[in-house]
Amino acid sequence: MGVVANFIRERIPVSGDQLRELTNEPVPNHLRRWWFCLGGTPAYLFVVQIVTGILLAFYYEPSPKAAYESVHYITDEAAFGWYLRSVHKWGATLMIAAVILHQMRVFFTGAYRKPRELNWMVGMCLLICTLVTGFTGYSLVYEQLSYWGATVGANITDTVPVIGVYLKKLMLGGEVYNERTLPRFFMLHAAVLPVSIVLLLGVHITLLRLQGVTEFQFEDEPEDGPKHFNFFPDHLYSELIIGLVLMILLSVLATVLPSTMGPKADPLTTPEVIKPEWFFYVTFRWLKLFSGTAAVLSMGFIAFTMFVWPFIDGLVRRWWPKSEFSVFAGIFAVIAIVGLTTWEALVKH
Amino acid sequence: MKLTTKKSIIGALGLLFLCSLVLVQWMEVARRSEEAGLKEPHITVPATSVACVNCHAQTTAGIIDHWKGSTHARKGVGCVECHQAQKEDADAFNHYGQLIATVVTPMDCGRCHQKEFKEFTLSHHSKAGNILASLDNFLAETVEGSRVNFNPHSPTPGMTPVVEKVNGMASAFSGCQQCHGSKVALKSSDGGAITLDDLKPGPDGKPTNADAVAKIAKDSNGKPILTANTWPNTGIGRINLDGSRGSCSACHSRHDFSPRRARQPENCGKCHLGPDHPQKEIYEESKHGVAFRDLKDKMNLDAEKWVLGKDYSQAPTCATCHMSGNMRNGGKVTHDPGERISWTNRPPVSVLMDTDKDHKIVNETDPEKRRALIADTWQDKRARMMDGCTTCHTSGYVNNFYRQYDDLVILYNEKFAKPGLSIMKSLRDNGMITKTEFDDKIEWTWFLLWHHEGRRARHGAAMMAPDYTHWHGMFEVAQRFYTEFLPEARELAAHSAKDGKAAQAKAVNDVIDAILARDEHKWFKEGAEGQTEMIRKAMQERYGTGGPVAKSEEKSEAKTEAEPKK
Amino acid sequence: MSEETTAQPESPERRTFLGTATSLLMAGGLAAGYGGFAAVVGRYLYPAKPEKKGWLYAADAASMKAGDSFTYRTPTGATVAIARQGDSGEADDFIALSSTCPHLGCQVHWEGPNNRFFCPCHNGVFDPQGKGTGGPPSEAGQALPRYPLKIENGLLFIEVPLEKLDGGSAANEACGHKHPGAC
């Protein structure tokens, strides 16, 4: 043992103390409460997505000629292919849900406030990357809804003033959905976006480590008790428990509600009912409420507002230090989002 | 939470995760076994047919798609295996480097399906083309159409090319021959047609008459031209250029040759239906047909061997009784339905199916000579049919059924068919009707009596459709006989007498009188008041006075109708 | 393993024992769960079946006399020499050998009079059972690979690897891009 340890120590000159220093960040006590672990959940699911995504890519062929058949092969012929595909799909759903919940927790606890404004903005970038990954992934199956979803998405981009038309061409690799479109979506989904997410996560966690986790004091905790506990192994165990619960949840969801396949994409027939994935219901409903450019511009404005919210909130608090403005704004936003999503989910058109 | 608790929870959750994976594994196995039955079989294009499939998937996609669903596709039998031809074949042509022929004949199918080819060739089905010189064909070719093409009498506006000649045989070609089979013909360079009569094919199907072969007209691609009169045609008795008879695709529709379809009554219903032999409708009315309609989904129609009593027993279809195997005959399938038929109800008078070594019906009446000629008795045939019946019914039940059937056939034969035949013979012998069929009214009457109504009655009894036996059958036979056939015969005799042929008229009337004097016809002349009284009494005993009452007016009505109409 | 933050008043032995036991339990659970998942992944990545095989029609048995042979092409394009070597009417009369010489991949052919398969490239000779009897294959102890055969209703069937029809193979494209009439 000693020989091996020495061999390694000589070649990787990191001392145990340094390692402990690096990993054993003191974790604030409030993280003993499970809902504060929502930040780790999307990260764990992201790993699941990477693993299952790589596995799916073993059989997936990103060309309009073969895409549908290859997904069909994965779903119906490859051993456990249906399971891995279903886990990937449910993983995406849970990951987006977890990201949104994490963001809501950060928002309502005011954890984005000075000096953490930039990390909020990095988080916003992560949110956008996650949503776009979901959108492109959905398009890869090349079933009817994938195709028409992508077409509609591209045409929404088109309504953006000035740059929209170029964005659309860039997105589709041509004027309309063509045989070079699917490889584009695949590269975005399987390379560009995951790498972006990894890099952004790196920044996100680095900033978190540099600034430390926002600390909260809860009323039921003793004032004089220890304020921190160890990341290793205590918090790691918590994360392991969350990970396993997620794996079990994913397996059960995949078995009970496995991903199926709709009819193959047919560029000549638009399906009667066309809907995006649930996480785009809000946008979809919004676009139906307002027409064309107005809808897109207002969406852009809302996104921008969310982006710079820490500064807006800062300004407001400078003028009215006691105001609960951001909480009310948050409640309003949540009601609006839930309302629009439910509305879209309940109606056919 | 304590660390030990957390660790325990992690351990438990890890095991739970494993359990969920066991659930996944169970799902996987369930899916596999479910798919095993549903999955489309693996299709392979044999190397010889890759070029055909590639091209025809674009040009005639339906054929390829159909073929993909066939057992042939699954077993590596492609296009060339069936369509291949030798250069000596009259209809062979070079198609992108392959020598092929358009029409695939039973001889071609028989290269692999030898037993089926042999049985089918011996069957009555394969000889269906022999009607080309029969009474029915006379109807289509002469009565309905014209044996010579004739000039149209006024233009058909808009028709291109302009109708120069009316195809007098159109009814025969599109009607008779689509069931019975055409005599396949190639265009001749002198404008005529070349059939097997000209080609004189040898036993190997190759033409022996080089002169006829030399005259075959070809299109710009060197392909012999099949005449539109005779192709397309999937008539079961098609007379092919290679001398083989019939068409396997009559029942095994190309290009999937589905056994499933051949097992279903609709397949036979292309031809076995209508006023003269409504077998399909009779079947549908029978208990058998009703059960089939209800239980079709459970009939295991895709089974490889479809043995009654083993693979299914919900209901019999046409194929079940007439062709398919059953548990009691060891699953023996035959492609000669005649092997199981004990009566032929085709002619005016039903005949028992004692057949000679050539599968021809023995008409000899002398018992000694008859016995010597018979190779296969009607009892043998019935016993083969009964193997199927007794897979579901007891032999006592089946024997009694056959007794009912035989009784009905014999009743029809003795009461109407034989007398009708003798009256027709007498009319012809005495010069009251010509030798030409269908130029005298009574010939139509007689034809309807036996060819339509008489067959309906007999087929109805054969396949358990009481309404066809009675109302569409015997009732109409009787009505036709008493109210049309006899009065028309009498009228012909009366006309003859008026024309000074008293002796001939008497001869005919004597035949009719002798028939009407028989016990079974007595009521018609002498009345049957006593009988109606008897029936009424019996009815009243059974049902009380509210029961149906036979009215004497009915009989007087019948008598008025019996007056000559001419 | 430090448990200072959650220290509880328990005897040290019990603590150690509990700690070890739960650690083992945790390690076991994790190994079982994620190990199971890894097994699923391995099964997914391993090809379902090495290749799909099927019995395909090859010839009408009666059309061949003893000594006759012909070249059969499998759907995947491989050539197979099928020869009849007896008259018993059984599948054993026939032999189906890969025509590819195990030496350097040339195509062998059947020489009826000499009762042997012959490879013209380096004078390789194989006996009727495909065993190398002369030339390089004999020296290396090589034989021609055999395909299983069976006779059903007088028809000879051969078991060969199959290829999928709709696999987007070159086959469908050969015609598709051309004018249909040009095929």
Tab-separated table of C-alpha atoms in Angstrom, chain B residues 198-204 206-211 213:
chain	number	residue	atom	x	y	z
B	198	ASP	CA	-51.042	-22.227	-82.203
B	199	LEU	CA	-47.985	-22.729	-80.030
B	200	LYS	CA	-48.760	-26.394	-79.294
B	201	PRO	CA	-46.664	-26.506	-76.105
B	202	GLY	CA	-44.982	-29.770	-75.147
B	203	PRO	CA	-45.109	-31.286	-71.660
B	204	ASP	CA	-42.353	-28.885	-70.586
B	206	LYS	CA	-42.188	-24.909	-74.475
B	207	PRO	CA	-43.906	-24.228	-77.807
B	208	THR	CA	-43.378	-26.836	-80.518
B	209	ASN	CA	-44.703	-24.792	-83.412
B	210	ALA	CA	-41.847	-22.553	-84.569
B	211	ASP	CA	-44.044	-20.828	-87.171
B	213	VAL	CA	-43.481	-18.400	-82.364
